CSV table of C-alpha atoms in Angstrom, one decimal:
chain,number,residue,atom,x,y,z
A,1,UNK,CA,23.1,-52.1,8.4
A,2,UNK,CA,22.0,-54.7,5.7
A,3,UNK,CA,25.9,-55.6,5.6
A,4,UNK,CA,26.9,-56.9,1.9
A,5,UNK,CA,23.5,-57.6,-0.2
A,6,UNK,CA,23.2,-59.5,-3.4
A,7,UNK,CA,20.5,-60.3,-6.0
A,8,UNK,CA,19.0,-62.7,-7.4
A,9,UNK,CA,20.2,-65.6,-5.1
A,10,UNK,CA,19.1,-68.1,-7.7
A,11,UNK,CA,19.1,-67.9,-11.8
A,12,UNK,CA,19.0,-70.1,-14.4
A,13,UNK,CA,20.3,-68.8,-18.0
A,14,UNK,CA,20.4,-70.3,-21.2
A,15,UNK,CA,24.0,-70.8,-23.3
A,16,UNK,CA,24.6,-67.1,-24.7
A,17,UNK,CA,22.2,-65.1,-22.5
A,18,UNK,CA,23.7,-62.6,-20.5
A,19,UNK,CA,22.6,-60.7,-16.4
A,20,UNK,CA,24.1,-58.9,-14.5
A,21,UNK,CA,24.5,-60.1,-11.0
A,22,UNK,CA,23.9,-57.2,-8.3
A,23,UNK,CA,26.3,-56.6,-5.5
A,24,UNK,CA,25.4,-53.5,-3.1
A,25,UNK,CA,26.7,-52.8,0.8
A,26,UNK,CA,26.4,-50.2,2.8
A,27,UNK,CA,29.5,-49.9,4.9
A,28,UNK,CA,31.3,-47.3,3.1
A,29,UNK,CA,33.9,-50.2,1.7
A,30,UNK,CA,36.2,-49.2,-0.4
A,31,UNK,CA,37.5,-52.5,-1.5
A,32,UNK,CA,35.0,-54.8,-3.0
A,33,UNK,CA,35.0,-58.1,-4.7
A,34,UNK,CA,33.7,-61.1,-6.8
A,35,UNK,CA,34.3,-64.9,-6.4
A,36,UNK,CA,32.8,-67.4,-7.5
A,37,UNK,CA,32.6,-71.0,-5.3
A,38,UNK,CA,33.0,-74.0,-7.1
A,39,UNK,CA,33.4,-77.6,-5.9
A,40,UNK,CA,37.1,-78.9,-5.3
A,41,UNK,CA,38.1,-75.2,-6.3
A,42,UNK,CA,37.9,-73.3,-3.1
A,43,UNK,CA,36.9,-69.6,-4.2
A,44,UNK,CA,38.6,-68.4,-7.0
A,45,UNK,CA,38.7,-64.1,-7.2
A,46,UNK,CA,36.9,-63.0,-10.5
A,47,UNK,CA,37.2,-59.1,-10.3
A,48,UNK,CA,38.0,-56.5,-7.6
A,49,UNK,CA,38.1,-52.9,-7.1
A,50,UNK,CA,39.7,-50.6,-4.6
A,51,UNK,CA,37.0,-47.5,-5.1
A,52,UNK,CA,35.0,-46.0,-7.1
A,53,UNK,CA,36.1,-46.1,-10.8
A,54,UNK,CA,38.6,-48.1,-10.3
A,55,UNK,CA,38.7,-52.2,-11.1
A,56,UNK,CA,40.8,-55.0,-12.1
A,57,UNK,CA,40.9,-58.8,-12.6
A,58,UNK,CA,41.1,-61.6,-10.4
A,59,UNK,CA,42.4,-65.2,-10.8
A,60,UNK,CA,39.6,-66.0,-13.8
A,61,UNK,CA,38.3,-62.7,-15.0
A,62,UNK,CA,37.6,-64.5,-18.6
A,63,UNK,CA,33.2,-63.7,-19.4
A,64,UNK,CA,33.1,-61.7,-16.9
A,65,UNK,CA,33.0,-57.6,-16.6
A,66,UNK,CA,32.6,-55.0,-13.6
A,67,UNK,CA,32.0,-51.7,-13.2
A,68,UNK,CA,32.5,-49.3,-10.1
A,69,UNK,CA,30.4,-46.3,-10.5
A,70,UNK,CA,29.8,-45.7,-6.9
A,71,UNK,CA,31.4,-46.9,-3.6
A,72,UNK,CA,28.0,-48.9,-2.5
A,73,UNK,CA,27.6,-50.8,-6.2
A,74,UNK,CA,29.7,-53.4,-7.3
A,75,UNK,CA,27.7,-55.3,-10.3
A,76,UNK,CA,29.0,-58.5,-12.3
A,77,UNK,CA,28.0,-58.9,-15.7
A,78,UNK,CA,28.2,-61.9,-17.8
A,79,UNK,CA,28.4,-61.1,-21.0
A,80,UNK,CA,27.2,-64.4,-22.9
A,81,UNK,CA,27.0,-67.6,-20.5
A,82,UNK,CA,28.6,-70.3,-20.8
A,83,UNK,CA,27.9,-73.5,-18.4
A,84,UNK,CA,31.2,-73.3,-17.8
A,85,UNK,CA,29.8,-70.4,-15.7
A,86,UNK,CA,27.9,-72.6,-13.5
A,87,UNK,CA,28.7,-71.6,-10.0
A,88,UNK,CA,28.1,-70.1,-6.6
A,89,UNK,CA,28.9,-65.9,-6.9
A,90,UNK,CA,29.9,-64.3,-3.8
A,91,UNK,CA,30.3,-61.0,-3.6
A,92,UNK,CA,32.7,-59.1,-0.6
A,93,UNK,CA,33.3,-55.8,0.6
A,94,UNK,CA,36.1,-54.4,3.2
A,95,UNK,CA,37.4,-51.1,4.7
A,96,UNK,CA,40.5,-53.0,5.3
A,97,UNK,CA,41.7,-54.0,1.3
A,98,UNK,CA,41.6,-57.9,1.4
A,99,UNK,CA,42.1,-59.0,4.5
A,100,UNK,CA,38.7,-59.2,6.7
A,101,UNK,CA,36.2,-59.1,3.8
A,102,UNK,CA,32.3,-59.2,4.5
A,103,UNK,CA,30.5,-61.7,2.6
A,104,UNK,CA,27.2,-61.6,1.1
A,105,UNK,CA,24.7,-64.5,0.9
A,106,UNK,CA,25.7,-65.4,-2.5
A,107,UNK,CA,24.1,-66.4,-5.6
A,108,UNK,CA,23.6,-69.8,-7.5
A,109,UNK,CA,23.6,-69.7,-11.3
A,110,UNK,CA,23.0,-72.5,-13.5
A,111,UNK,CA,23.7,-71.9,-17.1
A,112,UNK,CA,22.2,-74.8,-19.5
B,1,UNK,CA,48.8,-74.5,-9.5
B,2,UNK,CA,47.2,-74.6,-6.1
B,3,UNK,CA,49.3,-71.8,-4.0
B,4,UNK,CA,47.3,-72.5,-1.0
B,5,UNK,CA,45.9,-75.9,-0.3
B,6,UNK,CA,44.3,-77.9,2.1
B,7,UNK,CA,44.9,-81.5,1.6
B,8,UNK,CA,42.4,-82.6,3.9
B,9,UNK,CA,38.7,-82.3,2.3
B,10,UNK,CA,37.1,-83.4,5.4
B,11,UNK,CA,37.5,-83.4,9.2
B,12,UNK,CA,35.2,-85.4,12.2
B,13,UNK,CA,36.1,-84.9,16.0
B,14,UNK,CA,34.1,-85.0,19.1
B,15,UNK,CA,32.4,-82.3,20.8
B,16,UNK,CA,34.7,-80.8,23.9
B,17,UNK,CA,37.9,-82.4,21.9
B,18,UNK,CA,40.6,-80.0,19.9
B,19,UNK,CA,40.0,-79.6,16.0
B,20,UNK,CA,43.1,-78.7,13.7
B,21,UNK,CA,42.8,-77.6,10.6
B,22,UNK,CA,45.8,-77.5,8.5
B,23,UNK,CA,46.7,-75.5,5.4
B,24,UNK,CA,49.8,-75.2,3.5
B,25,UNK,CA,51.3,-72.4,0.9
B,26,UNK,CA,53.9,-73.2,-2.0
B,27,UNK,CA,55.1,-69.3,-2.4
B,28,UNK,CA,56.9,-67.6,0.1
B,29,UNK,CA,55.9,-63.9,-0.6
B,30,UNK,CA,52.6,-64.1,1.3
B,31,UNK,CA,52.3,-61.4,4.4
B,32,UNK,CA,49.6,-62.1,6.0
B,33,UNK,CA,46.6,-65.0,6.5
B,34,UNK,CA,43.6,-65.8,7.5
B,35,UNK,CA,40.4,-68.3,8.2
B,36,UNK,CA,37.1,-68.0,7.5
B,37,UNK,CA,34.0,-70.2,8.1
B,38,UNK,CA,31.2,-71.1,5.5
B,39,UNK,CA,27.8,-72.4,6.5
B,40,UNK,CA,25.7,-74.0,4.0
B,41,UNK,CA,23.8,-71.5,1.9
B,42,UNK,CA,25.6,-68.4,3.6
B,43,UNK,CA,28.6,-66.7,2.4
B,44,UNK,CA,31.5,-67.4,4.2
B,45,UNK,CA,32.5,-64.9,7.5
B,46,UNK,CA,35.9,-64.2,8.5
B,47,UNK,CA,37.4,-65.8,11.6
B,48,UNK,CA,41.1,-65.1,12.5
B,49,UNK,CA,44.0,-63.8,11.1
B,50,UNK,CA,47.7,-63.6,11.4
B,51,UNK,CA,50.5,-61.6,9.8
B,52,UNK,CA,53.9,-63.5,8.9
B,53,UNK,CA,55.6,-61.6,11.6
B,54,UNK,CA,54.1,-63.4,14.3
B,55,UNK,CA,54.0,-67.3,14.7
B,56,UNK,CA,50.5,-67.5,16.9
B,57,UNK,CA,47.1,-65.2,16.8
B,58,UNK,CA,44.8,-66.2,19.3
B,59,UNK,CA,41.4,-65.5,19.5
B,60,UNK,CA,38.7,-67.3,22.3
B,61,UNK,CA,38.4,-70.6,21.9
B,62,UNK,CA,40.4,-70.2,18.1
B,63,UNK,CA,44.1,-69.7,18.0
B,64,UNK,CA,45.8,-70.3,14.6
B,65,UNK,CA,49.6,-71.1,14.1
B,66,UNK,CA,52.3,-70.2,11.5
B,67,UNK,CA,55.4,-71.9,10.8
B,68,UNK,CA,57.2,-70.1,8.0
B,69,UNK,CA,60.1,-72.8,7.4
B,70,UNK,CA,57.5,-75.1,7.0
B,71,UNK,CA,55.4,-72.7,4.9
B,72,UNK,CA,52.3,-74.2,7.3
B,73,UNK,CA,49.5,-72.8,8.9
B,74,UNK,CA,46.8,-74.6,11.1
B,75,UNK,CA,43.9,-73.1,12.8
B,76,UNK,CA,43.1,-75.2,16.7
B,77,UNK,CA,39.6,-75.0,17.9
B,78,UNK,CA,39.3,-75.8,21.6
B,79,UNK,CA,37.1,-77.3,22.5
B,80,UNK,CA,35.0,-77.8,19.6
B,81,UNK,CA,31.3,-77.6,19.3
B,82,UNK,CA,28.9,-78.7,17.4
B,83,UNK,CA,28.2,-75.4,16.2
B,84,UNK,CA,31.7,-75.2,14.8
B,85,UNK,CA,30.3,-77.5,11.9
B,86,UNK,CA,31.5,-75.8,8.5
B,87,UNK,CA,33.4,-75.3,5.3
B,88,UNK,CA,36.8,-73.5,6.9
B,89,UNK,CA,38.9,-72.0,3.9
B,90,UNK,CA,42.4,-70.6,4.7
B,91,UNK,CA,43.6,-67.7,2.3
B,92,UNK,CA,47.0,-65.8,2.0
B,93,UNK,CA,47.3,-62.3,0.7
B,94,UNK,CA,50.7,-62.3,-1.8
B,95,UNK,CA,53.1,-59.7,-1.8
B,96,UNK,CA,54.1,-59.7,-5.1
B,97,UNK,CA,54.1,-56.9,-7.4
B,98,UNK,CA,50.0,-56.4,-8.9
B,99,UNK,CA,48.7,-58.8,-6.4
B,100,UNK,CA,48.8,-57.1,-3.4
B,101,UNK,CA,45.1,-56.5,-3.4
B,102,UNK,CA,43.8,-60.0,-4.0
B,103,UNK,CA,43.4,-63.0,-1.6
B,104,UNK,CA,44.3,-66.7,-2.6
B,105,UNK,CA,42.0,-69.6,-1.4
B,106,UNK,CA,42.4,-72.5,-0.3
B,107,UNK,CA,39.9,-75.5,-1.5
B,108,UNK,CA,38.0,-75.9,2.1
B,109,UNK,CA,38.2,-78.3,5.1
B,110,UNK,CA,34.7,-79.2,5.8
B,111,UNK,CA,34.7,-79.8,9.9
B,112,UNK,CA,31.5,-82.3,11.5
B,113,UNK,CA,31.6,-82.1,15.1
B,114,UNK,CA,29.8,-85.0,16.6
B,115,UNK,CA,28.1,-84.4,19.6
């Protein structure tokens, strides 16, 4: 098992450009999530879904959208960077809703 | 407003002695926390839990304890090693209405055990 898997793990965008960051496991999770790491701020939920079609928003979904197309996928896409947007993206997966999530490795964005 | 905090950004102790790592919640409808541990450049992996019908979860060398009139968690690591150096984050799942399915953070502990 690869576990949670997540690409790029670094990227530096410009103000306006958007990506899509990539989020795959392949545990047969149901529950998947994003977060984003920033310093003084703990992690802070951006998005979430509980299966395949279905999504909703975290604590700071604001420039941010999801998609849920299959159970493995979960990609976050920014839609026009902001370097507000700055920040470490971490993306999560779980059988169990929640609770004991698996993390991936993350990825560091800088947006100038 | 911080639901979950950690008020203490940064934690040294001595190899072989007890770490405790505290946390504390402002809301009362949370059911059910947990720890996890970050290493640098790694996401972070989950370490213990406990649901707010219990008062203690123990778990090898890791026990963590709830006191709900205090609204206060604390995770003990005994003894501590120095391979126990790391970012621990609390987190409480609420159980109010559209939030059942999310986890709140805390800001992080970081933990240097000194050998």
């Amino acid at each position: 098992n690869a576990g949670v898997t997540q690409t790029p793990k670094f990227q530096v965008l410009k103000t306006g450009q958007s990506m899509t960051l990539q989020c795959a496991q392949d545990m047969n999770h149901e529950y998947m999530s994003w977060y984003r790491q920033d310093p003084g701020m703990g992690l802070r939920l951006i998005h979430y879904s509980v299966g395949a079609g279905i999504t909703d928003q975290g604590e700071v979904p604001n420039g941010y959208n999801v998609s849920r197309s299959t159970t493995e996928d979960f990609p976050l896409r920014l839609l026009s960077a902001a370097p507000s947007q700055t920040s470490v993206y971490f993306c999560a997966s779980s059988d169990r809703g929640p609770y004991e999530q698996y993390f991936g490795p993350g990825t560091r964005l800088t947006v100038t | 407003d911080q639901q979950v905090k950690q008020n203490s950004p940064s934690l040294s102790v001595q190899e072989g002695r007890i770490s405790i790592l505290n946390c504390d919640y402002t809301n009362s409808m949370f059911d059910y926390f947990l720890w996890y541990k970050k290493y640098p450049a790694e996401g972070p992996t989950f370490l213990i839990s406990i649901s707010s019908i219990k008062d203690k979860n123990e778990d090898g060398r890791f026990t963590v304890f709830l006191n709900k009139s205090a609204k206060h968690l604390s995770l003990h690591i005994v003894p501590s090693q120095p391979g126990d150096s790391a970012v621990y984050f609390c987190a409480a799942r609420p159980l109010y209405g559209g939030a059942t399915n999310k986890l709140i953070f805390g800001t992080g502990t970081l933990l240097a055990v000194q050998p």
